[in-house]
CSV table of C-alpha atoms and ligand atoms in Angstrom, one decimal:
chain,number,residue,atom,x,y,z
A,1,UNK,CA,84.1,81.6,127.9
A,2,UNK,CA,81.0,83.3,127.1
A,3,UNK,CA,80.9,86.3,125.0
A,4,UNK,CA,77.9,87.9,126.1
A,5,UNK,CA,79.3,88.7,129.4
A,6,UNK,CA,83.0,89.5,128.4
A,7,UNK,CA,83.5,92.5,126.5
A,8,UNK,CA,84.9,92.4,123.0
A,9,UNK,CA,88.2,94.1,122.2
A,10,UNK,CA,88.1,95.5,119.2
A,11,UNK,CA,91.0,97.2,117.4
A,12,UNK,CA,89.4,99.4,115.3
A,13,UNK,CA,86.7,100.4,118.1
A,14,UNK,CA,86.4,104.7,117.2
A,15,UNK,CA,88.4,107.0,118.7
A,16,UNK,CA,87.1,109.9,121.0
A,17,UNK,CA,86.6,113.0,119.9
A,18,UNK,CA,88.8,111.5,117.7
A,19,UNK,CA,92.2,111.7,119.8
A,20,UNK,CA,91.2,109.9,123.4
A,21,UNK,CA,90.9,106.7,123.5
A,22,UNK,CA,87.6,104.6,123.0
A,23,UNK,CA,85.2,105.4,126.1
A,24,UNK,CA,84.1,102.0,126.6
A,25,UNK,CA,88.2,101.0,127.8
A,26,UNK,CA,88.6,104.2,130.2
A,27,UNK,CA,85.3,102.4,131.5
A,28,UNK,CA,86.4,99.2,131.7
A,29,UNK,CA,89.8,101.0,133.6
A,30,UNK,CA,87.6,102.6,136.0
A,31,UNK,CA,85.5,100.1,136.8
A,32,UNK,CA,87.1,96.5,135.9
A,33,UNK,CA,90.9,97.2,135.2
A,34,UNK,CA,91.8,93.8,135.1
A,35,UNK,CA,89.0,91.4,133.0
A,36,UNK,CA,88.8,89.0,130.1
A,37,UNK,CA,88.2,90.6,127.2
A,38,UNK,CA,87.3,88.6,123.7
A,39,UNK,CA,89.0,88.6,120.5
A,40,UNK,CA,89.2,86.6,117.1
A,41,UNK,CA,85.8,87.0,116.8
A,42,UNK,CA,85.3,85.1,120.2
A,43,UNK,CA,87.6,82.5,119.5
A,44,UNK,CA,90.3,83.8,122.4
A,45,UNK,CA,89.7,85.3,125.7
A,46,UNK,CA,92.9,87.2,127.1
A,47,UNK,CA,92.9,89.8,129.8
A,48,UNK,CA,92.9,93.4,129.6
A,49,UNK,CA,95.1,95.2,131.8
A,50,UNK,CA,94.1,98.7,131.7
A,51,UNK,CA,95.5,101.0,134.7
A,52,UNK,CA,99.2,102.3,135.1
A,53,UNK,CA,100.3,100.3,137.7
A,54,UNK,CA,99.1,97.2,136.7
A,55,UNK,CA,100.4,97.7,133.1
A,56,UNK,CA,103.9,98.3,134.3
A,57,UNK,CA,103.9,95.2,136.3
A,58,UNK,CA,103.3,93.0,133.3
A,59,UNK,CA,105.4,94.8,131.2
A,60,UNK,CA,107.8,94.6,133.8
A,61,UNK,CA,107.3,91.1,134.7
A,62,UNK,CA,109.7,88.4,133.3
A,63,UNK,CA,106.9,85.9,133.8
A,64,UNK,CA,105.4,87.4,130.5
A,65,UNK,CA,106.8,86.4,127.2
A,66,UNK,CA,106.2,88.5,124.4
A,67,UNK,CA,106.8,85.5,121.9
A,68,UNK,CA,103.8,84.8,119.0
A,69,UNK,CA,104.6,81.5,118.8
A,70,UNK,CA,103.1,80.2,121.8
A,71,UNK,CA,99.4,78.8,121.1
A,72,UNK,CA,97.1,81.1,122.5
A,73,UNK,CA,99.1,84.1,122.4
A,74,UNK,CA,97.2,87.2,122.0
A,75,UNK,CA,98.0,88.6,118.4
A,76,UNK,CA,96.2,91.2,116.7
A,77,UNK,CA,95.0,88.4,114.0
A,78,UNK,CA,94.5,85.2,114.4
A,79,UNK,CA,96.3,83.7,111.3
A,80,UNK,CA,99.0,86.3,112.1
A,81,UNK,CA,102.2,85.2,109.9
A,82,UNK,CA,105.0,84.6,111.9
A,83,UNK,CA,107.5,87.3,113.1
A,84,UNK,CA,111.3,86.1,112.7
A,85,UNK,CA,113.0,86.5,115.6
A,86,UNK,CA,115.1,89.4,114.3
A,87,UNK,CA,111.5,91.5,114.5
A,88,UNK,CA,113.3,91.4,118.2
A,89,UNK,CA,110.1,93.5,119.6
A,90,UNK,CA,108.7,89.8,119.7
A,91,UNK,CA,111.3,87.5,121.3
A,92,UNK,CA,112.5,86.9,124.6
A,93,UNK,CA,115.5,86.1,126.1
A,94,UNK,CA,118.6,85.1,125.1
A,95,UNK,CA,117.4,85.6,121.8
A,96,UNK,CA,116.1,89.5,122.8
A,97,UNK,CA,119.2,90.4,124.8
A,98,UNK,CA,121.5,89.4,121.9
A,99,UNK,CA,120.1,91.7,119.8
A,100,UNK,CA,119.5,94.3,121.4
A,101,UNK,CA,122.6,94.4,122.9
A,102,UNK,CA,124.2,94.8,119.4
A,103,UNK,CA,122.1,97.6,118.8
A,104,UNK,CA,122.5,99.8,122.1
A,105,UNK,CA,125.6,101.6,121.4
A,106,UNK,CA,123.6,103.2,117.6
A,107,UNK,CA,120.7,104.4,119.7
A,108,UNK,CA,122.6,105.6,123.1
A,109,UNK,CA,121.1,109.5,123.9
A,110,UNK,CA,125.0,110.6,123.3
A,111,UNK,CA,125.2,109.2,119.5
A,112,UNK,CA,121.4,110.8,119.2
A,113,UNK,CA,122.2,114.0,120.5
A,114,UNK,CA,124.9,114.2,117.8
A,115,UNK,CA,122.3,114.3,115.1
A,116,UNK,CA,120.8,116.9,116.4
A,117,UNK,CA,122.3,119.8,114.0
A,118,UNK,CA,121.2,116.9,111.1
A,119,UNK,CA,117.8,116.8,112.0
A,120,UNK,CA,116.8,121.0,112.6
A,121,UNK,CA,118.8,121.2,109.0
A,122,UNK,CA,116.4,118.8,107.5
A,123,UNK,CA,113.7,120.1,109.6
A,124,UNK,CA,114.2,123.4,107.8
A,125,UNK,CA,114.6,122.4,104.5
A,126,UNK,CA,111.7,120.4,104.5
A,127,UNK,CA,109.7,123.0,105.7
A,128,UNK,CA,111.1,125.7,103.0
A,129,UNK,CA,110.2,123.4,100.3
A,130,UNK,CA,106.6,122.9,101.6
A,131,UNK,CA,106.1,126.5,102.0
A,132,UNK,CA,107.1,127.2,98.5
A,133,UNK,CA,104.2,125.2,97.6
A,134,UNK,CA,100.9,126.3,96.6
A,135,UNK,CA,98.5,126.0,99.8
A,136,UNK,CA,97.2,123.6,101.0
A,137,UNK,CA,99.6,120.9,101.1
A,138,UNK,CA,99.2,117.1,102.8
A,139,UNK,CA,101.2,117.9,105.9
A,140,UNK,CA,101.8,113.9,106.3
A,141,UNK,CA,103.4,113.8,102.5
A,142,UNK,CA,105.3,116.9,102.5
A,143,UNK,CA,106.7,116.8,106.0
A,144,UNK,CA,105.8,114.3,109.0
A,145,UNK,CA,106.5,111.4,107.3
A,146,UNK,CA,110.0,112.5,104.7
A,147,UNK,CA,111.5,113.8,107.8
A,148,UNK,CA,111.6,110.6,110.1
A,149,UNK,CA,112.4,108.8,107.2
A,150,UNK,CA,115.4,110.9,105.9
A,151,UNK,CA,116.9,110.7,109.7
A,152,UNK,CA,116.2,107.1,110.0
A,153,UNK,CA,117.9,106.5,106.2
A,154,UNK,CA,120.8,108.5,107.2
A,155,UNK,CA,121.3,106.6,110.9
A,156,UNK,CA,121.1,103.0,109.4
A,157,UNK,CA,122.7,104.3,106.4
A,158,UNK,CA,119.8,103.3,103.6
A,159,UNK,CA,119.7,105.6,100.3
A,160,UNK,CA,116.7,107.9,100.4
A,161,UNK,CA,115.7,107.5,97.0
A,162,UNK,CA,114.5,104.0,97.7
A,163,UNK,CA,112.0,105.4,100.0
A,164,UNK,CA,109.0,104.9,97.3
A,165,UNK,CA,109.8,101.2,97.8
A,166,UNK,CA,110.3,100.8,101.8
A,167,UNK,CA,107.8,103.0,102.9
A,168,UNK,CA,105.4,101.5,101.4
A,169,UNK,CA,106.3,97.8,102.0
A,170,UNK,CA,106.5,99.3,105.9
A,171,UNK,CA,103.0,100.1,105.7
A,172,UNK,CA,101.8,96.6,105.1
A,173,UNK,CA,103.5,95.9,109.0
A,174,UNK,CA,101.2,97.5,110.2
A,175,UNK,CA,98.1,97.8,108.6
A,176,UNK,CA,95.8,95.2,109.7
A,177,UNK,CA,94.0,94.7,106.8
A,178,UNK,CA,97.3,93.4,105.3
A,179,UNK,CA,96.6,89.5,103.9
A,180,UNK,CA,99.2,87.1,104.5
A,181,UNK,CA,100.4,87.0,101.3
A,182,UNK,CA,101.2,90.9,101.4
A,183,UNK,CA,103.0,90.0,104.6
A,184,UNK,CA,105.4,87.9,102.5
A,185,UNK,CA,105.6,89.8,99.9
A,186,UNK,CA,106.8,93.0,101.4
A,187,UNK,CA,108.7,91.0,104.1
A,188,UNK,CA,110.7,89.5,101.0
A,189,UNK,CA,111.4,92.4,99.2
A,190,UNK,CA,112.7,94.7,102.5
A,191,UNK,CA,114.5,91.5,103.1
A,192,UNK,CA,116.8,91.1,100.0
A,193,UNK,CA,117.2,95.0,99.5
A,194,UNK,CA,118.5,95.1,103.2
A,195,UNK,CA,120.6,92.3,102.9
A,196,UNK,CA,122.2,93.7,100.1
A,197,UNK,CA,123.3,96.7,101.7
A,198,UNK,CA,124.5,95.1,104.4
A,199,UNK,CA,126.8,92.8,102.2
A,200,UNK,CA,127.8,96.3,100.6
A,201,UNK,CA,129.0,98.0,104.0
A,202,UNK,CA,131.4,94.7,103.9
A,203,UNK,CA,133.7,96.5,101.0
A,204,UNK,CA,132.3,100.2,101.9
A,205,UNK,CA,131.5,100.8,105.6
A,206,UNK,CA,130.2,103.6,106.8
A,207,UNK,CA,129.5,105.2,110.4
A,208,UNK,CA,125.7,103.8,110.2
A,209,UNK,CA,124.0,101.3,111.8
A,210,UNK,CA,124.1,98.6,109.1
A,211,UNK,CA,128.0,98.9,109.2
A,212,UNK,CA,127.4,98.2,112.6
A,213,UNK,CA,125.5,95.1,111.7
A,214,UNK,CA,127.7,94.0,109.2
A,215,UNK,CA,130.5,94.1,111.9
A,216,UNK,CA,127.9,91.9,114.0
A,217,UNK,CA,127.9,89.2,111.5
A,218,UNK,CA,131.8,88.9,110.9
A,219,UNK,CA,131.9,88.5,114.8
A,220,UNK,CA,129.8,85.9,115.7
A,221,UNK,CA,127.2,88.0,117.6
A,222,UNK,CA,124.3,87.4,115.3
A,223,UNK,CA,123.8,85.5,112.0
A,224,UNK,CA,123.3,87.2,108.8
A,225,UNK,CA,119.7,86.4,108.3
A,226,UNK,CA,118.9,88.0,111.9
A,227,UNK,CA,121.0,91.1,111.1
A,228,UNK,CA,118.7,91.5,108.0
A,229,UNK,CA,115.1,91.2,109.8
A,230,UNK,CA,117.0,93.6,112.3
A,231,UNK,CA,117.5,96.1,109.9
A,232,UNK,CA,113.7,95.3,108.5
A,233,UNK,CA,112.1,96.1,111.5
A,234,UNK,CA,114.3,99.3,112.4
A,235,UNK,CA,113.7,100.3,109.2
A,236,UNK,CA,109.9,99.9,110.0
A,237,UNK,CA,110.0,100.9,113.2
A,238,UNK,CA,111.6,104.7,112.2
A,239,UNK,CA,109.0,105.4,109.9
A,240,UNK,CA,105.6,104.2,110.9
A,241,UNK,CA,105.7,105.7,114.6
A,242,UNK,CA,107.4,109.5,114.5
A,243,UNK,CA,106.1,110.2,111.4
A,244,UNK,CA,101.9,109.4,112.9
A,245,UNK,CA,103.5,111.2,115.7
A,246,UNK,CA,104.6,114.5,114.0
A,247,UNK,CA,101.2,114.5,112.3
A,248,UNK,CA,99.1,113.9,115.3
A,249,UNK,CA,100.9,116.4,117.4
A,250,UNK,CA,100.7,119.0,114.8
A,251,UNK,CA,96.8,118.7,114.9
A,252,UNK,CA,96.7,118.4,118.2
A,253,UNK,CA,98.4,121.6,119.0
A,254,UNK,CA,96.2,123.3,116.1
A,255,UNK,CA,93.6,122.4,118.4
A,256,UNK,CA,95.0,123.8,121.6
A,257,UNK,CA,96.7,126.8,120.2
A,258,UNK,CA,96.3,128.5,123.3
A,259,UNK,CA,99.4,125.9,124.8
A,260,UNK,CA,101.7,126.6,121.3
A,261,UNK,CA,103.8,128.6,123.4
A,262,UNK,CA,105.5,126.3,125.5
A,263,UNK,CA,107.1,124.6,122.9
A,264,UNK,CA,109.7,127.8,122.9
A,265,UNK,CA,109.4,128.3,126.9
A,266,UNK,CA,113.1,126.6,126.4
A,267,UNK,CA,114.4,123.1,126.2
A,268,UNK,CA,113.6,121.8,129.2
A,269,UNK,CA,109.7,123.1,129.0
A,270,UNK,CA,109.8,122.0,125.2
A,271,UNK,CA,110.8,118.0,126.8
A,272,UNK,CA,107.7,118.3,128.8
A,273,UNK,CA,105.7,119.8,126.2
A,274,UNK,CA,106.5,116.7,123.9
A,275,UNK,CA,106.3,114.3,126.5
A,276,UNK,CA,102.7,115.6,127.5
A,277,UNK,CA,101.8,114.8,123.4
A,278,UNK,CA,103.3,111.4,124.0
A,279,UNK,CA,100.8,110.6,126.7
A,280,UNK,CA,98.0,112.2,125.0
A,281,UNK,CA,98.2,110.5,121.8
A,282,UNK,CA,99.9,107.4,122.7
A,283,UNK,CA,99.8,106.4,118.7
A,284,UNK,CA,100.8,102.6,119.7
A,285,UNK,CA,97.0,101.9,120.4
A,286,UNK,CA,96.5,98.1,119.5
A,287,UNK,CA,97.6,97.3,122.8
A,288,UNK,CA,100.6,95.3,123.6
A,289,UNK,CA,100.3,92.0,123.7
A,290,UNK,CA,101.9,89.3,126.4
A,291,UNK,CA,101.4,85.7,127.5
A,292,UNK,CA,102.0,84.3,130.9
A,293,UNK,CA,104.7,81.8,131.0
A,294,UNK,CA,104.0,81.1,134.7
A,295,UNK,CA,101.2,81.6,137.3
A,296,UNK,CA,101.2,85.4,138.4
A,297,UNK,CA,99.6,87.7,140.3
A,298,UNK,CA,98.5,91.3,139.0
A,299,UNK,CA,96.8,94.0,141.2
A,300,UNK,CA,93.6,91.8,142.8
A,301,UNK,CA,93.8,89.0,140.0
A,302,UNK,CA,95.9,85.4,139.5
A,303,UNK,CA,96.7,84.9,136.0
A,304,UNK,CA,97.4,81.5,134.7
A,305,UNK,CA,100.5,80.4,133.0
A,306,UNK,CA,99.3,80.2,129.1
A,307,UNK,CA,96.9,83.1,129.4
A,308,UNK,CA,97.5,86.1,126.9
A,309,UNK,CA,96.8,90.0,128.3
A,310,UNK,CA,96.7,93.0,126.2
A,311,UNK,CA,97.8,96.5,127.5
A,312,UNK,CA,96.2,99.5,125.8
A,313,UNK,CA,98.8,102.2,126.1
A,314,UNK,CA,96.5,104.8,125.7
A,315,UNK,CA,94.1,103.8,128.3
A,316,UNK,CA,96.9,103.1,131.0
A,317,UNK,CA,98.3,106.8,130.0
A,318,UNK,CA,95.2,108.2,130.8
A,319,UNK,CA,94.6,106.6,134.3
A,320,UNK,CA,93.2,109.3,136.7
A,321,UNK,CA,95.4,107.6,139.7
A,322,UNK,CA,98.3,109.0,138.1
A,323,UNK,CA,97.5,111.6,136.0
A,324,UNK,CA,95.2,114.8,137.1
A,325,UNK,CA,92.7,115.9,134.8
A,326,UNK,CA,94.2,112.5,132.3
A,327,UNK,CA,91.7,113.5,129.3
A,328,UNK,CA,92.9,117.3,129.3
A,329,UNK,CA,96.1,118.2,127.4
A,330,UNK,CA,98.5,120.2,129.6
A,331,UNK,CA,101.7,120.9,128.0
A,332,UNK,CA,103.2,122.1,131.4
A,333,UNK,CA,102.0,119.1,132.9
A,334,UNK,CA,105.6,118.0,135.3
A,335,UNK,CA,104.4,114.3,135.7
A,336,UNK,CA,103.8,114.0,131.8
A,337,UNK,CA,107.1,111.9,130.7
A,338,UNK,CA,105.6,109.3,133.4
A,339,UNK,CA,103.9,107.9,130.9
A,340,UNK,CA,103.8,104.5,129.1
A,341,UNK,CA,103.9,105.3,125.2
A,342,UNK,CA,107.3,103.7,124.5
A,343,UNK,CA,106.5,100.6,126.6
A,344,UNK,CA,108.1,99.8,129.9
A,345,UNK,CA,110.7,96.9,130.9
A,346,UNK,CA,113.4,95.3,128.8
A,347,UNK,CA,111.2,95.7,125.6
A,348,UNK,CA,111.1,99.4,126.2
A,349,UNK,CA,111.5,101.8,123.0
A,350,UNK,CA,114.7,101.7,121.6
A,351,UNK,CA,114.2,104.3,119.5
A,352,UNK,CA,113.0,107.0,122.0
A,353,UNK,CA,116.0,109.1,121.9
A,354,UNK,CA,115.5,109.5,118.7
A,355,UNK,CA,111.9,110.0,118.3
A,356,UNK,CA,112.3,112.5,121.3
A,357,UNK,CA,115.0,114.6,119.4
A,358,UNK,CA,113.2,114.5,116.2
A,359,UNK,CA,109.8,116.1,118.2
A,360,UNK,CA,111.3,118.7,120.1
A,361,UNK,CA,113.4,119.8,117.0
A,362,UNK,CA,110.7,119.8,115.1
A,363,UNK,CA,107.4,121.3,116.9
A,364,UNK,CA,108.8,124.4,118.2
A,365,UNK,CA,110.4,125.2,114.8
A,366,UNK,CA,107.0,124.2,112.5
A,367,UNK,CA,105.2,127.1,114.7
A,368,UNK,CA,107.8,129.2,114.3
A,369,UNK,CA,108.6,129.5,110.7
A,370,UNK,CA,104.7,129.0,110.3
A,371,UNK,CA,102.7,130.7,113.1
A,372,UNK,CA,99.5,131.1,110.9
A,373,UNK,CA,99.6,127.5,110.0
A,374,UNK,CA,96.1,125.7,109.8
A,375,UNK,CA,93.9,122.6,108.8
A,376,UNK,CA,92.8,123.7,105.0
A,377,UNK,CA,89.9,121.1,105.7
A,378,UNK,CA,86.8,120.4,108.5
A,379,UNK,CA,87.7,118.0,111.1
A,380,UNK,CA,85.2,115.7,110.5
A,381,UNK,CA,86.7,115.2,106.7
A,382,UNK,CA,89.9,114.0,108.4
A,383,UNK,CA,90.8,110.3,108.0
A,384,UNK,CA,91.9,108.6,110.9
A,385,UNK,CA,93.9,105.6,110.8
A,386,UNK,CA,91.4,103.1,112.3
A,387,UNK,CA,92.7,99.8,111.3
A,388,UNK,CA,96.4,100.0,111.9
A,389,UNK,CA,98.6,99.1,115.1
A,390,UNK,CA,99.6,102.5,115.6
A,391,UNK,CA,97.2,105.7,115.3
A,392,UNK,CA,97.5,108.4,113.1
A,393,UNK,CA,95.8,110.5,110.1
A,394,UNK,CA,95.6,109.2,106.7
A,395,UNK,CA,95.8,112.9,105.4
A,396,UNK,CA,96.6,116.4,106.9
A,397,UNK,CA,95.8,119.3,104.4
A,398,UNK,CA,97.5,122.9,106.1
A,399,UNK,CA,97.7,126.2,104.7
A,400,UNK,CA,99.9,129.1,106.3
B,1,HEM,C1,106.9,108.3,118.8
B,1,HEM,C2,107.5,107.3,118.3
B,1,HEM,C3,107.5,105.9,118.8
B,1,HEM,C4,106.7,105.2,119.6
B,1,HEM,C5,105.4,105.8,120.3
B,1,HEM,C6,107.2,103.9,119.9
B,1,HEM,C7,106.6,102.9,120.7
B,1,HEM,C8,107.2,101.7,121.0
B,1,HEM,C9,106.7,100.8,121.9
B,1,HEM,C10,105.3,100.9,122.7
B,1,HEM,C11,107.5,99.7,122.0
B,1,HEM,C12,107.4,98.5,122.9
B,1,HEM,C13,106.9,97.3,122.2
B,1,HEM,C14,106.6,96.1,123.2
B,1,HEM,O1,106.9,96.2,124.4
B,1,HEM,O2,106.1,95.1,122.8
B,1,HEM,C15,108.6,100.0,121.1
B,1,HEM,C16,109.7,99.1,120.8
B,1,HEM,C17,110.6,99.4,119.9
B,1,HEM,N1,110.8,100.6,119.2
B,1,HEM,FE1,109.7,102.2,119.2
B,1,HEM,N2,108.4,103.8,119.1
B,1,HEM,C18,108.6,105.0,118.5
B,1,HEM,C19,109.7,105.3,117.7
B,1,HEM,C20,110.7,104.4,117.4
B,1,HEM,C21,111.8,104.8,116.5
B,1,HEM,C22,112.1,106.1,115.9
B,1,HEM,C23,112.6,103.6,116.4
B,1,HEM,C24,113.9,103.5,115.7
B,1,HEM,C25,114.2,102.7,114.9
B,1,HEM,C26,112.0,102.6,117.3
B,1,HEM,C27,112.4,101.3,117.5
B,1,HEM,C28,111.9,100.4,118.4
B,1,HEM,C29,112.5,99.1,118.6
B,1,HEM,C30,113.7,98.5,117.9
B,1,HEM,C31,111.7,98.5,119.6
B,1,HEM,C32,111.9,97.1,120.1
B,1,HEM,C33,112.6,97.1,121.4
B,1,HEM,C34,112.7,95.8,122.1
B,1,HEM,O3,111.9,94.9,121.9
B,1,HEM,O4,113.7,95.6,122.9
B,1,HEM,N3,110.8,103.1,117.8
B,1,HEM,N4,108.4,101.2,120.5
């Protein structure tokens, strides 16, 4: 396959503006939404599935694995270590039913709903600290990112006071320039630190999700070293995404104060309001990656069994077919929760209950206990997250 014809897709390709995504894919959707892209420098040439429709239908589709261990899958690196199967975002059936299964009940909207009264409590203590602080604070240090990770410790049951240690060995998951050897390293360490605490819940249960896991284990339903990469990735998974969320929203909106009032329009217009940020800022942007275990048709195109196709979320979410105006933000907009941020078919977000109660807690009361808040600092001194499989801001200095 010749590069000089087939676009590259690159990662770390900029950001417009710096919150829609890369021009070049929205062109690419518009004009050629299903082509071979290249990636490892050339060495691979998957598809890229860029409108709604079409993205659905692979996501959708049983005849596309989402297992790295195929040759010629589609990962983000090349020399990409190897995901256990308890990272169950990666593995198919049986192996993905198994374990998700065991985890449905912890995540259900009821169980999330009942942490409600948790999460505004933390919400507001968090925010009283900051504000006692000397302006201008890092918004991402002193709020977006403690909160996610005090609710996620508290649902899984994992002391807080560790979080030094597992936030920043969750970091390496998803930072691209991450060497192998980090991989391991940090892999190792969440590894034996969960395990233990699952072994504790044995003598000491508690109503968390590792007790849950525990319970698992004694039945049969998964082994013990699954139940730990399990925990590993929820773990992950809780901190990484809500926190990039909370900090990208809150810019956003700075942005667009002019739309800050719907957030307390009442629940049901604060659920759209969050759901439009969703599909605005779609933070998973490293596009999900798939490989065809059959021959399949998508939209105009056959797709052979062994080819790999990447889905860029935030190009998808964006599609004009769907979405009216796609690149303005409209907080009112009633079609908004339509969109693809958490995925779509069985590997669908399993933490979107709770990353949807944690945002609508959360946004409408930051503007309210902090209606002059502000960016202390230029946009253009704010560090994106570039290289990283989900979006966000390295930084986000705020004075009130
Ligand atoms: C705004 C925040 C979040 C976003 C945008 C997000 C996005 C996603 C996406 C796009 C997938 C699909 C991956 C694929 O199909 O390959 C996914 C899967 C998953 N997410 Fe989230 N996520 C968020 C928050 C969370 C939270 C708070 C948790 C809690 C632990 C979580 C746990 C998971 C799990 C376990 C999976 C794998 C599901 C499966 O493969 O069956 N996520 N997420």
């Amino acid at each position: 396959m010749s590069s000089a014809t087939t676009p590259e897709f690159v990662l770390t390709r900029p950001r417009n503006a710096p919150l829609a995504p890369p021009p070049q894919y929205s062109r690419l959707r518009d004009e050629q939404p299903i082509t071979r892209v290249t990636i490892w420098e050339g060495r691979l040439s998957p598809w890229l599935v860029t409108r709604w429709e079409d993205a659905r239908a692979v996501l959708g589709s049983p005849a596309f694995s989402s297992d790295p261990t195929s040759a010629g899958f589609p990962a983000p690196r090349e020399n990409m270590p190897p995901l256990p199967p308890g990272f169950f975002a990666n593995s198919d059936a049986p192996v993905h039913t198994t374990m998700r299964r065991a985890l449905t009940r912890e995540f259900m909207v009821k169980r999330i709903e009942a942490l409600r009264p948790a999460i505004t409590r933390t919400t507001g203590e968090l925010l009283d600290e900051m504000s006692r602080a000397p302006a201008p604070v890092d918004f991402v240090e002193r709020f977006a990112l403690p909160l996610p990770s005090l609710v996620i410790c508290d649902l899984l049951g994992v002391p807080y006071e560790d979080h030094d240690f597992f936030q920043s060995h969750s970091k390496t998951f998803v930072d691209l320039g991450t060497t192998p050897e980090q991989f391991t390293t940090s892999w190792d360490a969440l590894n034996s630190y969960l395990s233990q605490l699952i072994a504790a819940k044995r003598s000491k249960p508690g109503d968390d999700v590792l007790t849950g896991l525990a319970e698992h284990v004694d039945a049969g339903t998964v082994t013990e070293r699954d139940a730990t990469d399990m925990a590993v990735f929820l773990l992950f998974a809780g901190h990484e995404t809500t926190a990039n969320m909370i900090a990208l929203s809150t810019l956003t909106l700075l942005q667009h104060p002019e739309q800050i009032p719907h957030l307390f329009a009442g629940p049901a217009q604060t659920a759209i309001a969050v759901e439009e940020l969703l599909r605005y800022l779609a933070i998973v942007h490293g596009g999900l990656r798939r490989y065809a275990l059959e021959d399949v048709r998508v939209g105009e195109v056959a797709i052979r069994a062994g080819e790999g196709v990447i889905v860029p979320l935030h190009v998808a979410n964006r599609d004009p077919e769907v979405f009216a105006d796609p690149d303005g933000l409209d907080l009112g907009r009633a079609n908004a929760r339509h969109h693809v941020t958490f995925g779509y078919g069985v590997h669908q977000c399993l933490g979107q209950p709770l990353a949807r109660a944690e945002l609508q807690i959360v946004l409408p009361e930051l503007f309210r206990r902090l209606p002059d808040l502000r960016i202390a600092v230029p946009l253009e001194d704010i560090a994106f997250k570039q290289n990283t499989m989900v979006y966000g801001v390295e930084e986000l200095p705020v004075s009130w």
